[in-house]
């Protein structure tokens, strides 16, 4: 019986093996994470944008030794500059050797560029020349150091990277040349056209002060503040040149027009150590970081994705040790040259990225309606991808669907798009309701006049007015109302606080509470264009605690300072005086909050001016209050304010030190308890 069962199982297993199985391309888990930046500037993880699919470690039977540069021709051939082998290796995308260029000619090639007619330009740092080959690999031209006084008599010529525009003009990055990119024309055996895209230098405040107060001899001993040399560059089909420069702060990526003007702004999300840059097929830009990260930007320099990373020693495809170059083919595949691992990593875009690229292309060509379809696919996969929400909002704006444009602009934190959409919505509302609103205001004005006439003749509202008057005579209400007098007549107001008892802790606490409430309302419910907090997230405890800690710290420090400097004010008077300084904020800020919700960027100066006016008024009241409450002169008041700020600084340092010591004690106790528990176990 057992033998029959065994034979039956073997037969079934053999039959299953004989059945044809579907063939599928299987990818291992991606060895890195992909990140994006949302509208609040937060770096968040998102779907995988590119999948590593292959690594080329050799061309034919030729392995890489010191690969330094990589470019892809329009025909899809890879040109790899290997400085140790002293050749340019040409292969297809599968790594099959097509030809070898420069044998016996090149010394140490570090840069390669291929034009549309397959002319190959090679920057040879070792030979200090530029070599030009035709598509068959025959040397047709070479260029040495420019013979021009403008180039610099003592300036060496060590080309490291090269690119060529449609007119045949060469742009060359030279080692140690801080004047900028060298421009060479093919005419007249290589005439020097000048420097292009020179980086600027920056001086911090300390360096500025040093250069002002030091003499010539002392300044000569300082480190020279010279501009950084561009690290790498590329040129797109429109003749725009993209450069990356290490150590150039938030201008590491530049997009230069023919005049050398940077078309991109300052950004905090450019690569820290960029080594290579290239353009994609949708006006997008790719920057490779030295650590193996790849940054993708749109044509405006806005970050789309960050992916990749440094290899941890396990030699996984997609993680690099030292990136040298980056290239993109016509199918949007990314090629990343790793000189340490001596291989080329190939990344394929995912469906998510393909949809985004398609939307970018359609939108850039003005086909806004068609761009909505791929954008919808992107948002279906990731509804929090803010750039897709932004593009969707702009598409609706072009279609004059302002309500939807406003909704998507709000989702993506696109303040410019929100302002434009809200402008149109407000105009439509005014056109439909302006007459009604005007008649309503006139009706209210006339109604008030009629009620006043009725009151004068018949005293209909006298009982109500009497009750209001009685409430107004309550001491607390009188003290609160005194704040309006204090803000208009601060000198007399301070006299009332000191001599007439126009103060109380209860009144001051009410004013402080009102300040906290209005401040929180302004933080979370001001106009969208002026809001800086994440929508839907509230930190009321920390908000209230922060305001109270700052207020009481200032009051206490000021009172301590005036006490030892012959100030005449009591703590109660000082405390209430500080509270009365909030009155301009309490009266005007609610109107500012309302205004901020009904204006666009064109009128934002109104809110900024009103906020500045409120702060200035409060500071004036604060200065007068400290002076009058304590009977100081102007100079004494300035001295007290500076001493108060210094005392605040000392208090903050003491609190920080105590906090750090307390944290260390807690960590020590926790570690000790864990050790005891471990010993017992």
XYZ file of C-alpha atoms in Angstrom, residues 243-540:
298
model
C 26.281 73.109 -13.137
C 26.832 71.555 -9.728
C 29.379 72.863 -7.255
C 30.374 71.377 -3.941
C 30.488 73.730 -0.964
C 28.444 76.426 -2.697
C 25.770 76.457 0.032
C 22.214 76.521 -1.327
C 23.358 77.343 -4.880
C 24.997 73.993 -5.555
C 22.726 73.511 -8.589
C 22.526 76.227 -11.229
C 20.692 76.546 -14.510
C 22.542 79.044 -16.681
C 21.281 80.715 -19.827
C 23.518 81.972 -22.632
C 24.317 85.120 -20.613
C 25.428 83.078 -17.597
C 22.408 84.091 -15.483
C 21.195 81.514 -12.990
C 17.516 80.720 -13.629
C 17.104 78.729 -10.411
C 16.711 80.198 -6.965
C 18.200 79.317 -3.626
C 17.052 75.988 -2.214
C 17.701 73.968 0.941
C 17.167 70.634 -0.795
C 20.041 70.622 -3.250
C 22.587 67.823 -2.877
C 25.306 68.486 -0.298
C 28.169 66.870 -2.224
C 27.067 66.799 -5.887
C 29.433 65.169 -8.354
C 27.393 64.934 -11.559
C 24.295 66.357 -13.240
C 22.249 65.501 -16.301
C 18.865 66.336 -17.789
C 15.981 63.956 -18.482
C 13.406 63.738 -21.235
C 10.784 65.888 -19.489
C 12.756 69.032 -18.611
C 13.685 67.312 -15.361
C 17.161 67.366 -13.833
C 19.101 64.591 -12.092
C 21.933 65.278 -9.647
C 24.153 62.505 -8.300
C 25.642 62.913 -4.840
C 29.076 61.608 -3.906
C 27.456 59.220 -1.399
C 25.301 57.537 -4.025
C 22.079 59.494 -3.615
C 20.228 60.649 -6.715
C 18.143 63.841 -6.599
C 15.510 64.489 -9.228
C 14.176 68.032 -9.764
C 11.660 69.557 -12.132
C 12.580 72.370 -14.525
C 12.070 74.958 -11.763
C 14.492 73.247 -9.401
C 11.777 71.797 -7.151
C 12.711 68.452 -5.631
C 10.693 65.460 -6.832
C 12.568 62.453 -5.433
C 15.663 61.438 -3.504
C 16.727 57.793 -3.663
C 19.817 55.574 -3.531
C 22.546 55.600 -0.933
C 26.002 54.431 0.062
C 26.915 50.753 -0.190
C 27.339 49.003 3.183
C 29.859 46.451 1.920
C 27.364 43.904 0.600
C 27.735 45.089 -3.017
C 24.021 45.377 -3.684
C 22.860 46.843 -6.975
C 21.610 50.398 -6.507
C 23.987 51.336 -3.685
C 27.253 53.042 -4.598
C 30.610 53.748 -2.998
C 31.862 56.669 -5.082
C 29.743 58.129 -7.859
C 31.518 59.743 -10.803
C 28.816 60.339 -13.437
C 25.120 60.050 -14.196
C 23.273 59.667 -17.492
C 19.701 59.095 -18.677
C 18.650 57.278 -21.854
C 15.586 57.823 -24.052
C 13.586 55.310 -21.963
C 14.211 57.266 -18.740
C 16.579 54.651 -17.374
C 19.264 56.122 -15.122
C 22.908 55.052 -15.388
C 25.097 55.714 -12.356
C 28.870 55.237 -12.688
C 30.581 53.970 -9.522
C 34.374 54.198 -9.725
C 35.084 52.342 -6.458
C 32.896 49.344 -7.303
C 33.912 49.682 -10.985
C 30.415 49.236 -12.324
C 27.475 51.055 -13.831
C 24.184 50.794 -11.931
C 21.040 50.913 -14.081
C 17.733 52.113 -12.599
C 14.346 51.700 -14.265
C 11.448 54.098 -13.484
C 8.360 52.621 -11.845
C 4.800 53.117 -13.064
C 4.389 55.847 -10.452
C 7.334 57.778 -11.922
C 6.238 57.191 -15.523
C 2.861 58.748 -14.781
C 4.510 61.710 -13.086
C 6.903 62.244 -15.999
C 4.040 62.039 -18.479
C 2.144 64.660 -16.497
C 5.235 66.884 -16.379
C 5.623 66.683 -20.124
C 1.968 67.421 -20.897
C 1.840 70.278 -18.424
C 5.064 71.856 -19.725
C 3.567 71.820 -23.252
C 0.405 73.594 -22.098
C -1.825 70.514 -22.424
C -3.316 70.969 -18.973
C -6.492 68.956 -19.456
C -4.584 65.899 -20.687
C -2.092 66.198 -17.839
C -4.905 65.586 -15.346
C -5.228 61.929 -16.340
C -1.674 60.863 -15.381
C -1.820 63.180 -12.368
C -4.929 61.354 -11.203
C -3.031 58.068 -11.485
C -0.179 59.524 -9.416
C -2.560 60.767 -6.723
C -4.350 57.413 -6.696
C -1.034 55.798 -5.795
C -0.033 58.542 -3.349
C -2.579 61.217 -2.482
C 0.017 63.018 -0.340
C 2.429 63.626 -3.199
C 2.291 67.409 -3.026
C 3.885 68.132 -6.372
C 1.118 66.183 -8.144
C -1.512 68.071 -6.138
C 0.187 71.322 -7.099
C 0.261 70.449 -10.802
C -3.383 69.337 -10.645
C -4.327 72.657 -9.062
C -2.469 74.592 -11.755
C -4.240 72.551 -14.440
C -7.643 73.397 -12.956
C -6.576 77.037 -12.711
C -5.835 77.109 -16.433
C -9.265 75.581 -17.064
C -10.802 78.359 -14.910
C -12.165 75.824 -12.445
C -11.145 77.996 -9.512
C -12.869 76.043 -6.741
C -10.961 72.857 -7.579
C -7.774 74.832 -8.150
C -8.147 76.332 -4.680
C -8.707 72.909 -3.129
C -5.624 71.331 -4.703
C -3.500 74.405 -3.969
C -4.474 74.109 -0.335
C -3.615 70.398 -0.312
C -0.176 71.006 -1.826
C 0.583 74.219 0.075
C 0.965 75.996 -3.263
C 0.645 79.557 -2.013
C 1.044 81.199 -5.415
C -1.599 78.964 -6.969
C -3.906 79.508 -3.992
C -3.526 83.273 -4.287
C -4.319 83.251 -8.021
C -7.376 81.010 -7.593
C -8.669 82.966 -4.602
C -8.239 86.225 -6.532
C -10.567 84.939 -9.242
C -13.089 83.533 -6.753
C -13.140 86.816 -4.860
C -13.651 88.789 -8.065
C -16.625 86.616 -9.028
C -18.124 87.008 -5.544
C -17.726 90.784 -5.663
C -19.362 90.965 -9.076
C -22.339 88.988 -7.822
C -22.707 90.483 -4.334
C -21.176 93.958 -4.382
C -24.513 95.755 -4.792
C -26.152 93.592 -2.134
C -23.286 94.196 0.300
C -23.425 97.949 -0.321
C -27.187 98.049 0.261
C -26.741 96.012 3.431
C -24.169 98.478 4.790
C -26.421 101.393 3.930
C -29.316 99.647 5.647
C -27.261 99.088 8.792
C -26.145 102.734 8.823
C -29.723 103.984 8.363
C -31.016 101.548 10.974
C -28.541 102.837 13.545
C -29.590 106.404 12.828
C -33.269 105.499 13.229
C -32.632 103.682 16.510
C -30.775 106.724 17.860
C -33.681 109.014 16.942
C -36.141 106.634 18.621
C -33.959 106.530 21.730
C -33.752 110.318 21.976
C -37.533 110.736 21.658
C -38.959 107.736 23.466
C -36.038 106.316 25.547
C -37.023 102.798 24.521
C -33.601 101.331 25.201
C -32.955 103.155 28.474
C -33.332 100.046 30.705
C -30.788 98.166 28.602
C -28.412 101.112 28.569
C -28.734 101.448 32.330
C -27.776 97.799 32.786
C -24.808 98.262 30.466
C -23.774 101.339 32.436
C -24.011 99.426 35.697
C -21.843 96.635 34.307
C -19.344 99.253 33.141
C -19.008 100.544 36.699
C -17.826 97.198 38.049
C -14.253 97.577 39.234
C -12.849 94.730 37.119
C -14.593 96.008 33.995
C -13.284 99.513 34.699
C -9.740 98.170 35.025
C -10.024 96.237 31.757
C -11.442 99.273 29.940
C -8.568 101.310 31.345
C -6.335 99.456 28.908
C -7.706 101.504 26.002
C -6.759 104.687 27.848
C -3.345 103.204 28.682
C -2.556 102.472 25.045
C -3.478 106.032 23.945
C -1.953 107.890 26.908
C 0.783 105.628 28.288
C 2.393 108.237 30.542
C -0.867 109.118 32.266
C -1.828 105.452 32.147
C 1.290 104.476 34.089
C 0.484 107.166 36.651
C -2.942 105.581 37.091
C -1.341 102.173 37.615
C 1.084 103.554 40.212
C -1.021 106.090 42.099
C -4.718 105.442 41.382
C -4.892 101.670 41.735
C -5.886 101.073 38.102
C -4.572 97.551 38.298
C -5.174 94.142 39.762
C -3.846 90.628 39.305
C -7.253 89.508 38.091
C -7.338 92.177 35.383
C -3.781 91.371 34.299
C -4.571 87.660 34.153
C -7.654 88.337 32.015
C -5.589 90.386 29.573
C -2.910 87.678 29.503
C -5.546 84.988 28.884
C -7.071 87.026 26.051
C -3.599 87.447 24.527
C -3.007 83.682 24.626
C -6.386 82.940 23.011
C -5.966 85.477 20.201
C -2.372 84.373 19.595
C -3.506 80.745 19.220
C -6.395 81.756 16.935
C -3.967 83.719 14.791
C -1.553 80.779 14.623
C -4.126 78.207 13.503
C -6.860 80.243 11.821
C -5.173 83.135 10.067
C -5.323 83.248 6.276
C -3.863 80.260 4.436
C -1.222 82.455 2.806
C 0.143 83.454 6.227
C -0.161 80.143 8.045
C 3.054 78.327 8.902
C 1.705 75.381 10.893
C 0.596 72.003 9.577
C -3.148 71.979 9.035
C -5.068 69.720 11.383
C -2.265 69.523 13.944
C -2.583 71.424 17.215
C -0.030 71.799 19.996
C -2.107 73.819 22.430
